[in-house]
Short mmCIF file of C-alpha atoms and ligand atoms in Angstrom, two decimals:
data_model
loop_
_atom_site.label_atom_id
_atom_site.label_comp_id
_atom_site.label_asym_id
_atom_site.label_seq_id
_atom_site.Cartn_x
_atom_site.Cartn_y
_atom_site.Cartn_z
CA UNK A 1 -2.83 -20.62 -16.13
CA UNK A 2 -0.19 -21.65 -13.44
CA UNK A 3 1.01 -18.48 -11.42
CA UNK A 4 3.82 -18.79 -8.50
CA UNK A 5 3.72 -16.15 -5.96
CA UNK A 6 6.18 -15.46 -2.85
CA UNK A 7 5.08 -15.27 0.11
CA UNK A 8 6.54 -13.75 2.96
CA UNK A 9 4.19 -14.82 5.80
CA UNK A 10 6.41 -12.18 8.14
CA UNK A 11 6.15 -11.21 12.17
CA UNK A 12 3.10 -11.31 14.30
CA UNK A 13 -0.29 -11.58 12.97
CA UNK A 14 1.65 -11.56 9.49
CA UNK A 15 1.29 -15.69 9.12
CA UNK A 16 -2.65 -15.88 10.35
CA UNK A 17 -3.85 -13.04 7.48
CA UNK A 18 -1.25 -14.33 4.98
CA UNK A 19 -2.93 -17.87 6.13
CA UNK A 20 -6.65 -16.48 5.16
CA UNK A 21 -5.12 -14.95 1.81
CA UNK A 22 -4.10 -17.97 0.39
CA UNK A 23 -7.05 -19.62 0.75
CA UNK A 24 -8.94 -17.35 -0.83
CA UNK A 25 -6.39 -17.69 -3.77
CA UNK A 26 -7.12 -21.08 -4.13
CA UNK A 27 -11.17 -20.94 -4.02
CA UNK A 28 -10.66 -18.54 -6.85
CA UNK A 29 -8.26 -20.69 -8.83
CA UNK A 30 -10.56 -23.84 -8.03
CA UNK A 31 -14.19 -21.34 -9.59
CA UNK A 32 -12.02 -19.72 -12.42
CA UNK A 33 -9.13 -22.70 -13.47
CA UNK A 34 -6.05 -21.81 -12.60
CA UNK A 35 -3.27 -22.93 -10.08
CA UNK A 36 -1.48 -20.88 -7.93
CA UNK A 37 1.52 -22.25 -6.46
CA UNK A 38 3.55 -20.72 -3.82
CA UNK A 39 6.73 -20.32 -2.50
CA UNK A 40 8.26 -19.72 1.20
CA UNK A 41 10.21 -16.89 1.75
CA UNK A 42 12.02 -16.22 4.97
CA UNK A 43 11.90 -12.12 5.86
CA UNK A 44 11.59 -9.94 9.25
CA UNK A 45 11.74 -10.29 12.41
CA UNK A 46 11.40 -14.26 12.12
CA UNK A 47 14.11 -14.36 9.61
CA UNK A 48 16.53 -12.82 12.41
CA UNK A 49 15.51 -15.55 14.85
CA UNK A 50 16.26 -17.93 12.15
CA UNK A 51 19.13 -17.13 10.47
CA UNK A 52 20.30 -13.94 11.99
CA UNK A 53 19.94 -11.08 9.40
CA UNK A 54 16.42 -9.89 8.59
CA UNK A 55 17.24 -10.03 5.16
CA UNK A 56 18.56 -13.59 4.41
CA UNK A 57 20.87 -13.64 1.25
CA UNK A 58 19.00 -14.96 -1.97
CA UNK A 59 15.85 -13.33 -1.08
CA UNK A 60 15.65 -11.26 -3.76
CA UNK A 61 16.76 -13.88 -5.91
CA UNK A 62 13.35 -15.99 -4.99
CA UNK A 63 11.37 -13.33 -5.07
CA UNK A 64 12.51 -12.76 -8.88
CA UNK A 65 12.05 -16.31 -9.67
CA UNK A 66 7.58 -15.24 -9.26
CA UNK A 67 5.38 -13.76 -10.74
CA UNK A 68 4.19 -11.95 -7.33
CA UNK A 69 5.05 -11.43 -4.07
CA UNK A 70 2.71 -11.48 -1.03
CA UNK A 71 3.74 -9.94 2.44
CA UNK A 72 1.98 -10.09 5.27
CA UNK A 73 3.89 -7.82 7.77
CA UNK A 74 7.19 -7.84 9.97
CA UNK A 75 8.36 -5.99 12.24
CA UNK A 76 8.12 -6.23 16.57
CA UNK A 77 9.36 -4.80 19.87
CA UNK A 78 11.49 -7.96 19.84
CA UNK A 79 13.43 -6.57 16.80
CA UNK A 80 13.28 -2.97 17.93
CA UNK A 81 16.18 -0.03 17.24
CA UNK A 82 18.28 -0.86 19.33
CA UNK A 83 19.23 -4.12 17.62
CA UNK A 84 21.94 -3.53 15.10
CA UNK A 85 20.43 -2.72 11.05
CA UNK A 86 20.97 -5.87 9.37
CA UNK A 87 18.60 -7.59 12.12
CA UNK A 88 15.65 -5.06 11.70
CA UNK A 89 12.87 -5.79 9.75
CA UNK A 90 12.18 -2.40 8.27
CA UNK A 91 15.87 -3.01 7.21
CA UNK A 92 14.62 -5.81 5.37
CA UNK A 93 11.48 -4.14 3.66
CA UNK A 94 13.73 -1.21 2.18
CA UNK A 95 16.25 -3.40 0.84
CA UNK A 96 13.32 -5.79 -0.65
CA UNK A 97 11.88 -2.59 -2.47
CA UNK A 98 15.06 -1.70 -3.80
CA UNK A 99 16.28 -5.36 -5.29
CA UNK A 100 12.62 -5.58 -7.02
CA UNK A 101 12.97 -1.77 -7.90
CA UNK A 102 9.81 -1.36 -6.74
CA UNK A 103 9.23 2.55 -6.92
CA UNK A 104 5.62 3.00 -7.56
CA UNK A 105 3.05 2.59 -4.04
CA UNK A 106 -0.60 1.92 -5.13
CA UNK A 107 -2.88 2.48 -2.26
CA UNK A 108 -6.85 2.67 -2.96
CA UNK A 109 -8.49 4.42 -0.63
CA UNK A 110 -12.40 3.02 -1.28
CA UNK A 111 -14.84 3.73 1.60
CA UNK A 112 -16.87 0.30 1.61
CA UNK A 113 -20.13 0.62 1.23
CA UNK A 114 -21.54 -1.29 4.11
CA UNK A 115 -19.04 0.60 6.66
CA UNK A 116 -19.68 3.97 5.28
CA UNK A 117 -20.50 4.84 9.26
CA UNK A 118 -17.19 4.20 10.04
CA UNK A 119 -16.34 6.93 7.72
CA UNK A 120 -14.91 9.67 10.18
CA UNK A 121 -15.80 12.15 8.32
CA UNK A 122 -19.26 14.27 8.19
CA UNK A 123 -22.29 11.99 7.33
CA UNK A 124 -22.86 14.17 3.97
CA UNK A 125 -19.63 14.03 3.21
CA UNK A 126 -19.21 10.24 3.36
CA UNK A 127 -22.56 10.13 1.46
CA UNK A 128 -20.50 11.24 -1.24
CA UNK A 129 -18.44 8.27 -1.57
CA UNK A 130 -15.00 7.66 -1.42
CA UNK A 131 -12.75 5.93 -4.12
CA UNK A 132 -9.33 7.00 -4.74
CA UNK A 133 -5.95 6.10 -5.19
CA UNK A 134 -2.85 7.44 -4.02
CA UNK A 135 0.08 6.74 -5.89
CA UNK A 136 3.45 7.01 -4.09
CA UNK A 137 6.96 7.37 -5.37
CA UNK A 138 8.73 4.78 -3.07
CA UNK A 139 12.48 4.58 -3.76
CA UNK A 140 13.62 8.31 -3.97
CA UNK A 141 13.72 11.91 -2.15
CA UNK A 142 14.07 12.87 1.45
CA UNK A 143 13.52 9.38 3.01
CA UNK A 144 16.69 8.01 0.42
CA UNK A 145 18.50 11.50 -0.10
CA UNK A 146 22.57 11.98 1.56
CA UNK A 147 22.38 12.27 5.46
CA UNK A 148 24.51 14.33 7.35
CA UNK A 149 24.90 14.89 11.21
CA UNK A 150 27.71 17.42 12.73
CA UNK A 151 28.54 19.85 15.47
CA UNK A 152 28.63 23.64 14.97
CA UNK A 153 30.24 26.15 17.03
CA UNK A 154 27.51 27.76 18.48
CA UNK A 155 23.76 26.23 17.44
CA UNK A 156 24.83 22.61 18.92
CA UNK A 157 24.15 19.65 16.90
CA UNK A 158 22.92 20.21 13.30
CA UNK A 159 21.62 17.49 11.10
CA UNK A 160 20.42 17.23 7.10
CA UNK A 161 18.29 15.53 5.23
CA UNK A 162 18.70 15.99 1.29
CA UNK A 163 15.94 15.41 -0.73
CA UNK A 164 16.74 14.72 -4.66
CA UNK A 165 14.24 14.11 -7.64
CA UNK A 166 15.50 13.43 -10.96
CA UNK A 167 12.96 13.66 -14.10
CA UNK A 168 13.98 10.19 -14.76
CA UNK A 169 12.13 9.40 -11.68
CA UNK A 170 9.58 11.61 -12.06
CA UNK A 171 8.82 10.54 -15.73
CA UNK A 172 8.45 7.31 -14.30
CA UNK A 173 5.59 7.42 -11.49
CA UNK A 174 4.02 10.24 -13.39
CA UNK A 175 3.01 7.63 -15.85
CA UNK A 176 2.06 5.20 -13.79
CA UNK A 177 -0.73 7.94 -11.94
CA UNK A 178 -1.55 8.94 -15.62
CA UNK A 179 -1.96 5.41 -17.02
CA UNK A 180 -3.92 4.32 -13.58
CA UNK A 181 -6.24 6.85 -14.15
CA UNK A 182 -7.74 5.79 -17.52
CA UNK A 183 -8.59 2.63 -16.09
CA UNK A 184 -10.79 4.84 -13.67
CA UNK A 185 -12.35 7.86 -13.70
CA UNK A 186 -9.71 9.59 -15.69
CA UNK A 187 -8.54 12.08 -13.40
CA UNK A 188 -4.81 12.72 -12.03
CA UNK A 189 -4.03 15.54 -9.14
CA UNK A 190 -0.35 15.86 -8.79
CA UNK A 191 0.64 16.75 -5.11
CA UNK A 192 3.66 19.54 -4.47
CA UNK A 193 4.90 21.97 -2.74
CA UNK A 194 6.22 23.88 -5.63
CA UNK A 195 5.83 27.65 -4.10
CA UNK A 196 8.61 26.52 -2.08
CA UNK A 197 10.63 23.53 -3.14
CA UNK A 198 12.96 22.98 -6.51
CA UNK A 199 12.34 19.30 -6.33
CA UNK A 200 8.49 19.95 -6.93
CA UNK A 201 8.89 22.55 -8.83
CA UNK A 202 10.71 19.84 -11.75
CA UNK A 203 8.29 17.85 -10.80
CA UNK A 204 5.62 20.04 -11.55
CA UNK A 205 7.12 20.75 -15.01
CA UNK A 206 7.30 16.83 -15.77
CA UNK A 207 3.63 16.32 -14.44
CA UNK A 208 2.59 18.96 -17.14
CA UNK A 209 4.56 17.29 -19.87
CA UNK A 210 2.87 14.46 -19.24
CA UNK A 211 -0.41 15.96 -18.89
CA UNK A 212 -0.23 17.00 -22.63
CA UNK A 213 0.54 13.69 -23.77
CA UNK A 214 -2.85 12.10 -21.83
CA UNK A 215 -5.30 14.97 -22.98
CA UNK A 216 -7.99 12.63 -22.05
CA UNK A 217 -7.42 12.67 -18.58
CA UNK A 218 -8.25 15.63 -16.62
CA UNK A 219 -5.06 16.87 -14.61
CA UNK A 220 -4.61 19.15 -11.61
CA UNK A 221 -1.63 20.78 -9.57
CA UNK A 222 -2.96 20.51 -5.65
CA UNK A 223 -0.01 21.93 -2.82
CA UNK A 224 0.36 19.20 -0.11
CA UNK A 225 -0.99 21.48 2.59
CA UNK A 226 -4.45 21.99 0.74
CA UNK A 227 -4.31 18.46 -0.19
CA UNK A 228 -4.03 17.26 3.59
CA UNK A 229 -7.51 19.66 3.97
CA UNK A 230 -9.04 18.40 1.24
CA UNK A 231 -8.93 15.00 1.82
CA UNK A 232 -11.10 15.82 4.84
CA UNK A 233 -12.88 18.18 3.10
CA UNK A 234 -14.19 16.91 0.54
CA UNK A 235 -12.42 13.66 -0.64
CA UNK A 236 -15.03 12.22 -3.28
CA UNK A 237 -13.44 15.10 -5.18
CA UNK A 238 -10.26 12.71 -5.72
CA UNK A 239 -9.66 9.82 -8.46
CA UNK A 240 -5.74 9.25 -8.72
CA UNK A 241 -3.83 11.26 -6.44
CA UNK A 242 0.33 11.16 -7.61
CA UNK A 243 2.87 12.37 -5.02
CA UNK A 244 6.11 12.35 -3.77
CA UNK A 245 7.40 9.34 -1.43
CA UNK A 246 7.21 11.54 2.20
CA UNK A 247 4.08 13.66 0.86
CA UNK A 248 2.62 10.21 0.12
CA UNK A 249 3.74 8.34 3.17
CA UNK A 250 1.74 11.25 5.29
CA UNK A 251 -0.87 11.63 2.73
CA UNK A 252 -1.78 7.69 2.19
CA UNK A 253 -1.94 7.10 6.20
CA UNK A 254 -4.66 9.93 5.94
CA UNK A 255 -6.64 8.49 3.55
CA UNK A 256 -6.97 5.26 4.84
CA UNK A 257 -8.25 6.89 7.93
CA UNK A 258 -11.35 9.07 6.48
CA UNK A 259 -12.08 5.38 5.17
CA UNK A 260 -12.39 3.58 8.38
CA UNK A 261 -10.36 1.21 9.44
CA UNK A 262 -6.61 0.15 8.48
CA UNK A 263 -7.48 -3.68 8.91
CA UNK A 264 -9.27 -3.20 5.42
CA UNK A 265 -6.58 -1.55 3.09
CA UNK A 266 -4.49 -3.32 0.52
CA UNK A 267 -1.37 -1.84 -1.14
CA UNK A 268 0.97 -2.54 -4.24
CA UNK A 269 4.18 -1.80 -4.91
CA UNK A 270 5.41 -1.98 -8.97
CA UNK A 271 8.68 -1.67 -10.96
CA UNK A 272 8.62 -2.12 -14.29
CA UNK A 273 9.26 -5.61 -14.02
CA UNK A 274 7.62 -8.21 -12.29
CA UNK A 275 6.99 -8.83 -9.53
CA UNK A 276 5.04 -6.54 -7.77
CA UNK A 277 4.48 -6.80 -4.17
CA UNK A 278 1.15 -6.65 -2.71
CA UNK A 279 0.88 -6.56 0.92
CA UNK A 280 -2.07 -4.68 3.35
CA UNK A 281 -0.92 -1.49 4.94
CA UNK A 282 -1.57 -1.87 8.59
CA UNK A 283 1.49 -3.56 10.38
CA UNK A 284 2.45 -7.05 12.14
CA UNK A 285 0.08 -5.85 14.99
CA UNK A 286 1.89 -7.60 17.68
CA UNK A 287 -0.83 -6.84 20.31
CA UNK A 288 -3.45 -9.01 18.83
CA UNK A 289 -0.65 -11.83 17.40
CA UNK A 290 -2.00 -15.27 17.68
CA UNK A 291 -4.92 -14.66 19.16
CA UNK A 292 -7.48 -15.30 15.69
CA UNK A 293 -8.03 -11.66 16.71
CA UNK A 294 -6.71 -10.05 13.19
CA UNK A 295 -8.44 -8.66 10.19
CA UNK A 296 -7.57 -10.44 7.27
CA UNK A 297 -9.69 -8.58 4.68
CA UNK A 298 -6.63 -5.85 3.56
CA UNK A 299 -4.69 -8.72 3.00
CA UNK A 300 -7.70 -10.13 0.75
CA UNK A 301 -8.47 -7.53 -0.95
CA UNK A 302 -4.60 -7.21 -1.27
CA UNK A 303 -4.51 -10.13 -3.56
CA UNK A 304 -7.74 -8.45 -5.11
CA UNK A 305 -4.93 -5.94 -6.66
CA UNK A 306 -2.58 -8.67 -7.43
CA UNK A 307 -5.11 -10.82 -9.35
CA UNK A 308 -5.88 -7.06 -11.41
CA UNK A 309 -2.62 -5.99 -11.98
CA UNK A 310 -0.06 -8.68 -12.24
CA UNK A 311 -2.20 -10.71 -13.79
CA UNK A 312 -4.47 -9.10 -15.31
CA UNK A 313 -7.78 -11.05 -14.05
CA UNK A 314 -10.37 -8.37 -13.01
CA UNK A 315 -13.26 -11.10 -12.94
CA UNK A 316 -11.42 -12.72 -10.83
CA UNK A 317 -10.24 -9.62 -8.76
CA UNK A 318 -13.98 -8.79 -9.28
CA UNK A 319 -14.93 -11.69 -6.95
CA UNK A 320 -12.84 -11.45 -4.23
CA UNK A 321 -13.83 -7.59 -4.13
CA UNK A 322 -17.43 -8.46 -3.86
CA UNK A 323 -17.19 -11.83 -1.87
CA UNK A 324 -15.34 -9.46 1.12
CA UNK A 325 -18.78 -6.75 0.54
CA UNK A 326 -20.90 -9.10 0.59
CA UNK A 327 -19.25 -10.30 4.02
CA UNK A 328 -19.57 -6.61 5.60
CA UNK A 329 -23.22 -6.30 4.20
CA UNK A 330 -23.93 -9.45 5.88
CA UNK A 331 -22.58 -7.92 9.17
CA UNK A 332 -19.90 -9.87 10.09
CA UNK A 333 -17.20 -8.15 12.18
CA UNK A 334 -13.71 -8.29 13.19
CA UNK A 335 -13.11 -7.07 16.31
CA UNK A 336 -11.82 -3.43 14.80
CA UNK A 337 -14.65 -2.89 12.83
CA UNK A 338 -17.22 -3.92 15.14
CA UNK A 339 -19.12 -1.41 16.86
CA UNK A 340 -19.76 -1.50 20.48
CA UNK A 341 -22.53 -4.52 21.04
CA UNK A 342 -22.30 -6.44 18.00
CA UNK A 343 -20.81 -10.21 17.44
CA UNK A 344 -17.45 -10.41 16.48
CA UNK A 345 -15.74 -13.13 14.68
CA UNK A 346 -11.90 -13.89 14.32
CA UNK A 347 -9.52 -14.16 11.69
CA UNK A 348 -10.21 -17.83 10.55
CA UNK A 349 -14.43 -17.52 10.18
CA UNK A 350 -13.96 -14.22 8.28
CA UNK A 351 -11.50 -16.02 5.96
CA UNK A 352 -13.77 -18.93 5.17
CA UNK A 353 -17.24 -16.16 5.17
CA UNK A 354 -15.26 -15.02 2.36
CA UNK A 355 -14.19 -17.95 0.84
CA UNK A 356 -17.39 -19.30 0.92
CA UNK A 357 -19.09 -15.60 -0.89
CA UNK A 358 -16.55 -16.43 -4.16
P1 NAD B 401 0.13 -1.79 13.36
O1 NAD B 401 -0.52 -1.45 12.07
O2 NAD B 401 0.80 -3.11 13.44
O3 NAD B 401 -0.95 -1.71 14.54
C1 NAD B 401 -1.63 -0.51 14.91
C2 NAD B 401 -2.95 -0.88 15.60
O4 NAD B 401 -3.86 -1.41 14.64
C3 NAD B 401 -2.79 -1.97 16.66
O5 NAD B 401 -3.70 -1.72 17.70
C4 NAD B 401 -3.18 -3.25 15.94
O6 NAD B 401 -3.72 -4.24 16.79
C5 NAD B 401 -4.24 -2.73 14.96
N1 NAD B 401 -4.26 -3.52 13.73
C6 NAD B 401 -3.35 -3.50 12.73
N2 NAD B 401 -3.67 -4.36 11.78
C7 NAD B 401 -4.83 -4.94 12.17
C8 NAD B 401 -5.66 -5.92 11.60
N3 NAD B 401 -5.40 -6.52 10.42
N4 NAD B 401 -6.77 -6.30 12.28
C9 NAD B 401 -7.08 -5.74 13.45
N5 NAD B 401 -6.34 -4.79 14.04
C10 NAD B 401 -5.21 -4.40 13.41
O7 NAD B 401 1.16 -0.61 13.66
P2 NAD B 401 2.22 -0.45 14.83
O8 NAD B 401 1.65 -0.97 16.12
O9 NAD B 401 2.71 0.93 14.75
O10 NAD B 401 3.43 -1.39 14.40
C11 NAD B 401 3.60 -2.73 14.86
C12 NAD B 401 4.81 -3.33 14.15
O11 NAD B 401 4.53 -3.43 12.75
C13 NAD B 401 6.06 -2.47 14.26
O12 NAD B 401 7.16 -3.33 14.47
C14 NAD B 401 6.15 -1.79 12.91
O13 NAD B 401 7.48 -1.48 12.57
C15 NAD B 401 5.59 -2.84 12.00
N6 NAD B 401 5.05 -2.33 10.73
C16 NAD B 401 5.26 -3.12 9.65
C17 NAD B 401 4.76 -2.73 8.42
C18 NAD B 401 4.97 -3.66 7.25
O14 NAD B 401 5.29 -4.81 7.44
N7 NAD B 401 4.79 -3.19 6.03
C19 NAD B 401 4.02 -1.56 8.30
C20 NAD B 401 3.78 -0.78 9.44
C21 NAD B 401 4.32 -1.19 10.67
#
């Protein structure tokens, strides 16, 4: 099979992991028989530079054109908040998300096995193992809801954030978590805070809808406070977690840190269409740009998750997954997963380690 992807090589060390990705695509297309081709797109920070708007026009159109995208990150100091919107890369990630309707964040949150001391976490509790996913709802509530700002007579400035769920929307992620969990271990916990909030209290309503029509997966209602504990808790507890786009953006960045290190976790973001974007979470790391210094295993194992869910190869996804364990077990080290003492390699020899384990 022939499968074109975008990719959007980005700011900082964005080009150098999106670099290593790609050829790791390749070694798998040369084992397995197929051909990837790929196709340049022009987003961030470096799109500003070139062209002058993060966000060129016809980048969505591209993008469509593929069957997935790859990002690697953007974003910079260069391009910080006080440049105007249109030339800030984060300006340029929403609107990408919203053209691909893109409103479902997949984040597994695995504790590898040969870093399980980097687990923060008590030794017992790690022992447990750690292998969840957290999936996000991306395009709605608080972060996307009506804004308003204004002066009051006596309490100074007061300001508004409105967050809005419909069930449409709900409906619509809900499945996702539900249908994500029978290809695992069947579980779904659905994160509110519906003692206090209307939105989660419809969205506890849908969840249970839902939960009738997937009797064989077990389903729980967790509140977002005892979710936060349990995650440190006891974590192992969790398959697919579902939640609410700012639950989930607070949430997700706590799992990957009970897990170790955020220069090893992949993401995906899916509409109902393709393509999905798949893209590691950590960001364009503009200390360590340029400098072979980067970890390019989240972006690896990001294209892991695209071979598995856009296109459906989970041998293939299989490899990649073990060729980057078989790296750790081996020993080799990035610098921010190195403990204090050992060798340390950069971002090209892990790359090729890898390459050379499919
Ligand atoms: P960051 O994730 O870029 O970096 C945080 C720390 O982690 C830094 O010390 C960095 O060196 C390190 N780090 C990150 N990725 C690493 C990797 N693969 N290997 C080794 N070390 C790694 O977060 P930040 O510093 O808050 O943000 C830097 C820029 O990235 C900002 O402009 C921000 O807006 C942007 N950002 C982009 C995305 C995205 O593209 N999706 C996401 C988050 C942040």
């Amino acid at each position: 099979m022939n499968y074109k992807i975008a990719l959007i090589r980005g700011d900082g060390i964005g080009p150098e992991i999106v670099h290593e990705a790609v050829g790791v695509l390749d070694k798998v297309g040369e084992k397995f028989g197929h051909t990837f081709t790929y196709v340049d797109v022009l987003l961030g920070g470096c799109a500003t530079d070139a062209v002058g708007k993060s966000y060129p026009d016809g980048t969505a159109e591209v993008c469509k054109s593929c069957d997935a995208v790859l990002l690697g990150a953007v974003g910079g100091p260069k391009w910080g908040s006080d440049k105007p919107a249109e030339q800030r890369p984060e300006t340029a990630l929403l609107a990408i998300r919203k053209d691909l309707g893109l409103y479902a964040n997949l984040r597994p949150a695995a504790l590898r096995p040969a870093l399980a001391e980097a687990c923060p976490l008590k030794k017992e509790t790690a022992e447990k193992g750690i292998d969840l996913m957290m999936v996000r709802e991306l395009t709605g509530g608080v972060y996307f809801g009506k804004r308003d700002r204004y002066d009051t007579p006596d309490r100074g400035v007061e300001c508004t954030d409105l967050m809005a769920y419909s069930e449409m929307e709900i409906e619509r992620i809900g499945r996702r978590a539900f249908e994500m969990a029978r290809l695992r271990r069947k579980k779904v916990s659905s994160v509110d805070k519906a003692n206090v909030l209307e939105t989660s209290r419809l969205w506890r309503s849908v969840m249970h809808r839902l939960a009738e029509e997937y009797p064989d997966v077990a389903y729980e209602d967790v509140l977002v406070d005892n979710c936060a504990m349990q995650l440190v808790r006891d974590p192992g507890q969790f398959d697919v977690v579902v939640t609410e786009n700012m639950f989930g953006d607070i949430l997700s960045d706590e799992a990957s840190m009970i897990t170790g290190s955020i220069g090893l976790l992949p993401s995906a973001s899916m509409g109902d269409t393709a393509p999905a974007l798949y893209e590691p979470i950590h960001g364009s790391a503009p200390d360590i740009a340029g400098q072979d210094k980067a970890n390019p295993i989240a972006t690896i194992l990001s294209v892991a998750m695209m071979l598995r869910y856009s296109f459906q190869l989970s041998a293939e996804a299989d490899a990649v997954e073990q060729a980057v364990d078989q790296a750790l077990a081996d020993g080799w080290r990035t610098a921010d997963i190195a403990k204090p003492g050992e060798d340390i390699i950069g971002t090209r020899r892990m790359g090729q380690i890898i390459r050379d384990n499919i």
